[in-house]
XYZ file of C-alpha atoms in Angstrom:
368
model
C -0.083 -0.030 0.148
C 2.938 2.588 -0.837
C 0.251 4.901 -2.945
C -1.688 5.632 0.413
C -0.501 5.923 4.234
C -4.036 5.415 5.005
C -7.109 4.008 3.087
C -10.912 4.729 3.899
C -14.081 2.777 2.814
C -16.155 5.394 0.660
C -19.644 5.155 -0.732
C -21.941 7.085 -2.971
C -21.697 9.081 -6.045
C -19.290 12.214 -5.471
C -15.604 12.316 -6.579
C -13.088 10.184 -5.466
C -10.248 12.435 -4.050
C -6.965 11.439 -2.939
C -5.477 13.918 -0.449
C -1.569 14.402 0.465
C -0.809 13.269 4.207
C 0.275 16.808 5.021
C -3.340 17.958 4.910
C -5.112 17.950 7.821
C -8.552 15.931 8.363
C -10.621 16.033 11.097
C -10.092 12.757 13.197
C -6.952 11.549 11.523
C -3.657 11.972 12.161
C -0.735 13.684 9.757
C 2.029 12.285 9.341
C 3.915 14.436 6.649
C 5.121 10.967 5.580
C 7.652 11.392 8.429
C 8.191 9.022 11.369
C 9.006 11.759 13.783
C 5.602 13.810 13.024
C 3.549 10.317 12.832
C 5.008 8.873 16.320
C 3.345 12.069 18.248
C 0.477 13.001 15.589
C -2.731 13.471 17.309
C -6.122 13.152 15.060
C -6.526 16.726 13.587
C -9.663 18.564 15.231
C -10.445 20.275 12.208
C -10.025 19.833 8.256
C -7.239 22.067 6.666
C -9.388 25.108 5.047
C -8.436 23.601 1.415
C -11.297 20.457 2.145
C -14.112 22.852 2.769
C -14.956 22.826 -1.009
C -14.567 19.083 -1.239
C -16.614 18.295 1.569
C -19.529 20.761 0.428
C -19.502 19.047 -2.910
C -19.620 15.611 -1.262
C -16.565 14.095 -2.652
C -15.374 10.739 -1.461
C -11.774 10.882 0.162
C -10.345 7.737 -0.701
C -7.230 7.855 1.236
C -4.291 10.251 2.632
C -1.151 9.852 0.161
C 2.139 9.040 0.504
C 4.726 11.441 -0.042
C 8.470 12.372 -0.045
C 9.157 12.905 3.868
C 8.409 16.116 4.980
C 7.616 17.472 1.402
C 11.716 17.916 0.923
C 12.549 16.249 -2.007
C 11.848 15.571 -5.719
C 12.207 11.470 -6.050
C 9.079 10.587 -3.937
C 11.410 7.884 -2.033
C 10.384 7.550 1.682
C 12.217 5.512 4.216
C 9.311 5.126 6.247
C 5.958 4.252 4.100
C 7.987 2.567 0.982
C 7.932 4.226 -2.418
C 4.680 4.638 -4.363
C 5.071 2.579 -7.803
C 5.697 4.498 -10.974
C 2.785 2.909 -13.614
C 5.280 3.803 -16.162
C 8.039 1.770 -15.404
C 8.449 0.593 -11.436
C 12.247 0.601 -11.891
C 11.902 4.737 -11.787
C 11.313 7.149 -9.480
C 7.618 8.347 -9.217
C 8.677 11.756 -8.597
C 8.001 14.208 -5.380
C 7.022 15.264 -3.075
C 3.553 14.793 -3.789
C 4.367 10.755 -5.253
C 1.146 9.369 -3.877
C -1.179 11.345 -5.217
C 0.651 11.504 -8.869
C 0.259 7.494 -8.668
C -2.954 7.421 -7.625
C -4.749 9.289 -10.307
C -2.445 7.639 -12.738
C -3.494 4.170 -11.510
C -7.278 5.173 -11.310
C -7.449 4.493 -7.851
C -8.912 8.553 -7.602
C -10.436 10.946 -9.813
C -8.138 13.918 -8.460
C -5.557 14.310 -5.946
C -4.641 17.373 -3.863
C -0.876 17.840 -3.774
C 1.348 20.497 -2.667
C 4.302 22.459 -4.494
C 7.190 24.268 -2.989
C 9.425 23.873 -5.605
C 7.865 21.468 -7.861
C 6.048 18.870 -5.783
C 3.174 18.767 -8.206
C 4.991 19.138 -11.631
C 7.657 16.885 -10.794
C 5.729 13.637 -9.854
C 2.826 14.217 -12.704
C 5.887 14.677 -15.170
C 7.226 11.123 -13.826
C 3.944 9.445 -14.140
C 2.318 10.875 -17.137
C -0.111 12.778 -15.293
C -1.338 16.708 -15.205
C -1.011 18.711 -12.148
C -1.457 22.361 -11.604
C 0.469 24.610 -9.170
C -1.614 27.350 -8.225
C -0.511 30.925 -7.543
C 0.780 31.295 -4.329
C -1.823 32.517 -1.339
C -4.493 31.512 -3.840
C -5.601 28.269 -2.136
C -5.409 28.721 1.768
C -2.644 26.826 3.411
C -4.067 26.996 6.505
C -4.076 23.302 8.308
C -1.423 22.322 5.983
C 2.015 21.014 7.172
C 4.281 23.833 6.543
C 7.655 23.376 4.368
C 9.024 27.011 3.285
C 5.782 29.264 3.574
C 7.008 31.912 1.306
C 6.256 29.438 -1.332
C 3.931 26.472 -0.169
C 0.933 25.906 -2.518
C -1.774 23.213 -2.729
C -3.252 22.639 -6.178
C -5.041 19.601 -7.845
C -3.598 16.449 -9.787
C -5.521 14.623 -12.206
C -5.190 12.367 -15.693
C -6.218 14.896 -17.544
C -7.170 18.730 -17.738
C -10.596 18.145 -17.236
C -9.903 16.144 -13.950
C -7.878 19.390 -12.686
C -10.563 21.606 -13.576
C -12.648 19.593 -11.272
C -10.256 19.683 -8.892
C -10.128 23.443 -8.791
C -13.906 23.654 -8.853
C -13.639 21.500 -5.359
C -10.503 23.759 -4.177
C -12.219 27.214 -5.254
C -15.903 26.356 -5.525
C -17.358 28.890 -8.644
C -14.189 28.243 -10.319
C -14.346 27.980 -14.312
C -12.143 27.874 -17.194
C -11.831 30.829 -19.101
C -11.190 31.455 -23.150
C -7.913 31.204 -24.726
C -8.592 33.388 -27.806
C -5.281 34.917 -29.202
C -2.628 33.039 -27.254
C 0.901 34.327 -27.865
C 3.501 31.741 -26.367
C 7.145 32.611 -24.993
C 9.403 29.720 -25.193
C 12.094 29.664 -23.083
C 14.600 26.976 -23.500
C 16.678 25.577 -20.079
C 18.919 22.795 -21.426
C 16.788 19.839 -22.015
C 17.067 16.472 -23.376
C 16.689 17.030 -27.468
C 13.300 14.453 -27.269
C 11.708 16.445 -24.578
C 12.595 19.804 -26.596
C 10.852 18.478 -29.642
C 8.103 17.116 -27.967
C 7.167 20.504 -26.593
C 8.048 22.257 -29.884
C 5.924 19.837 -31.928
C 2.935 20.250 -29.510
C 2.980 23.897 -29.781
C 3.123 23.680 -33.561
C 0.207 21.447 -33.803
C -1.650 23.889 -31.297
C -0.924 26.559 -33.900
C -0.191 29.676 -31.709
C 2.030 32.251 -32.294
C 5.555 31.314 -30.829
C 7.809 33.794 -29.593
C 11.717 32.545 -28.766
C 12.364 34.607 -25.288
C 15.252 34.437 -22.955
C 14.653 34.708 -19.168
C 17.644 36.286 -18.026
C 18.409 34.921 -14.264
C 16.669 31.495 -14.900
C 19.884 30.098 -13.335
C 20.185 32.513 -10.595
C 16.120 32.161 -10.128
C 16.870 28.472 -9.562
C 19.595 29.054 -7.016
C 17.861 31.772 -5.088
C 14.802 29.626 -4.366
C 16.768 26.515 -3.455
C 18.409 28.291 -0.938
C 15.161 30.374 0.721
C 13.280 27.053 0.078
C 15.645 25.262 2.255
C 16.222 27.621 4.701
C 12.403 28.115 5.590
C 12.336 24.563 5.721
C 15.125 24.621 8.292
C 12.974 27.362 10.069
C 9.875 25.111 9.900
C 11.308 21.899 11.112
C 14.267 22.832 13.163
C 12.196 21.593 16.690
C 11.696 18.444 14.930
C 15.041 17.828 13.805
C 16.329 18.988 17.882
C 13.313 16.510 18.971
C 13.727 13.289 17.012
C 16.892 13.598 14.497
C 16.722 9.489 13.807
C 13.014 9.552 13.059
C 13.845 11.878 10.042
C 15.541 10.094 7.010
C 18.945 10.881 6.065
C 18.663 12.464 2.958
C 15.524 14.945 4.506
C 17.887 15.694 7.992
C 20.758 16.632 6.088
C 19.152 19.198 3.545
C 17.105 20.580 6.395
C 20.606 20.807 8.642
C 22.266 22.584 5.477
C 19.596 25.284 5.681
C 20.845 26.526 9.233
C 24.023 27.155 7.514
C 23.259 30.097 4.996
C 24.328 33.411 6.294
C 21.873 36.235 6.884
C 23.641 38.133 3.767
C 23.230 35.211 1.654
C 19.447 34.749 2.400
C 18.999 38.722 2.079
C 20.657 38.448 -1.659
C 18.431 35.746 -2.482
C 15.382 37.802 -1.568
C 16.884 40.513 -3.797
C 17.037 38.352 -6.841
C 13.523 37.244 -6.463
C 12.253 40.816 -6.386
C 14.480 41.498 -9.706
C 13.247 37.880 -11.098
C 9.604 38.598 -10.533
C 9.985 41.993 -12.470
C 11.649 40.294 -15.004
C 8.886 37.829 -15.699
C 6.638 40.574 -15.634
C 8.115 42.369 -18.532
C 8.009 38.948 -20.631
C 3.941 38.704 -19.780
C 4.207 42.223 -21.308
C 4.787 40.294 -24.534
C 3.149 37.301 -24.402
C 0.191 35.275 -22.383
C 2.158 32.342 -21.513
C 5.623 31.109 -20.979
C 6.315 27.328 -21.881
C 9.596 24.905 -20.672
C 9.720 21.355 -20.439
C 8.752 20.327 -16.805
C 11.886 18.060 -16.555
C 14.966 18.464 -18.754
C 15.363 14.794 -18.305
C 13.239 11.491 -18.184
C 12.410 9.703 -14.868
C 15.728 8.607 -13.770
C 15.920 5.156 -11.979
C 15.572 4.701 -8.395
C 19.056 4.650 -7.636
C 19.441 7.808 -9.683
C 16.896 9.958 -8.276
C 18.850 12.565 -7.031
C 19.614 13.760 -11.048
C 16.435 15.235 -10.815
C 17.398 17.952 -8.645
C 19.478 19.268 -11.554
C 16.846 18.180 -14.060
C 13.719 20.307 -12.543
C 12.382 23.395 -14.634
C 10.107 24.535 -11.809
C 11.949 26.480 -8.990
C 12.033 29.728 -10.902
C 8.331 29.500 -11.092
C 7.871 29.510 -7.115
C 10.355 31.815 -6.664
C 8.184 34.744 -8.409
C 4.495 32.851 -6.997
C 3.428 32.204 -10.592
C 0.702 29.326 -11.476
C 2.043 26.610 -13.900
C 0.436 23.723 -15.581
C 2.377 20.554 -16.301
C 0.816 18.107 -19.146
C 2.223 14.984 -20.450
C 3.102 14.610 -24.261
C 4.280 11.884 -26.837
C 7.887 11.339 -27.392
C 7.444 8.413 -29.779
C 9.623 6.572 -27.006
C 8.544 4.459 -23.882
C 8.258 7.414 -21.796
C 6.453 10.474 -22.235
C 7.918 14.121 -21.772
C 5.862 16.971 -19.671
C 5.177 20.489 -21.055
C 5.032 23.404 -18.344
C 2.894 26.311 -19.296
C 3.423 29.180 -16.880
C 1.069 31.898 -16.618
C 0.952 35.559 -14.633
C -0.340 35.348 -11.280
C -4.032 34.361 -10.826
C -4.669 33.155 -14.371
C -5.443 29.586 -13.723
C -8.555 29.676 -15.704
C -7.066 30.563 -18.647
C -4.215 28.443 -18.271
C -6.682 25.422 -17.885
C -8.406 26.650 -21.183
C -4.971 26.738 -22.718
C -4.180 23.190 -21.782
C -7.300 21.843 -22.710
C -6.275 23.108 -26.133
C -2.935 21.561 -25.950
C -4.124 18.320 -24.830
C -6.565 18.110 -27.589
C -3.492 19.108 -29.981
C -1.504 16.593 -28.654
C -3.851 13.853 -29.450
C -3.789 14.467 -33.296
């Protein structure tokens, strides 16, 4: 049962929803995928705020999904609860941190799953498992009642097999949500270094969509990646330092080491990273004066083997999005090989309605 940390018997006709086990559910302990948390966890007194819409809509919560421990990792490998099996290839990582959520929808065990995304934790497992995922605008969906990792970057969003499932997920997270129109869309194509097969798949679907595409350069992409990584780990240390002090052996080695590294950053380095964040946000705003959406691969490489999972740290094209707090959609693309690629479509703040409409068009174009 590595996909889920706990399962529930549910009846009725409501949508089947899987919930990442760092989102509080009344009466259930939240483990955050961590032994140190689970051994002291009490049943939650109330639901996380983000569950209100699902409850009101009569969604059937089928289980609480496994994750990379404390949501701090990209592989989805968990030393305490096992590793969800990638349905595309069991020898490969499922991606993290929302690994169980991606696998639950990929295998049909849920119609929609909730994940969290601080540095790519929805989009990376979606890319690894051949599913769809939406990182929402920072602050759009309440994180009250969600185990914190890096509060300046933490977001909650939906995961599903396709765009229609993501729309249903957003309707649950934000009652009244509806996709918008995509008339006259202009795409800005960014090209962080990527596997040629992945780049080709992204370029092919953009041609099939018949949208104007501008080749753009995002000055500071690498700096934004580095700044986001530093700030994320620094905040993760602040969020979890008491847990490390209380029970270091109850935290897996890889996560504990990353947390401890967050204690080593000097104040000047953190301040410089925040300065970079402001410059990066302004640079992206200038690009959105020219185009409607920016496009990159979600990952620059195909999901690695379990023993080589750490290569995903260098292969993610997600961190710059989190640094600016913007929404981004990830969708699978055929490559002609055994594994799909994944396209990342980045929008301005609060453009989720247009992003999902654009995603539906891309999905139909990719099917031709």
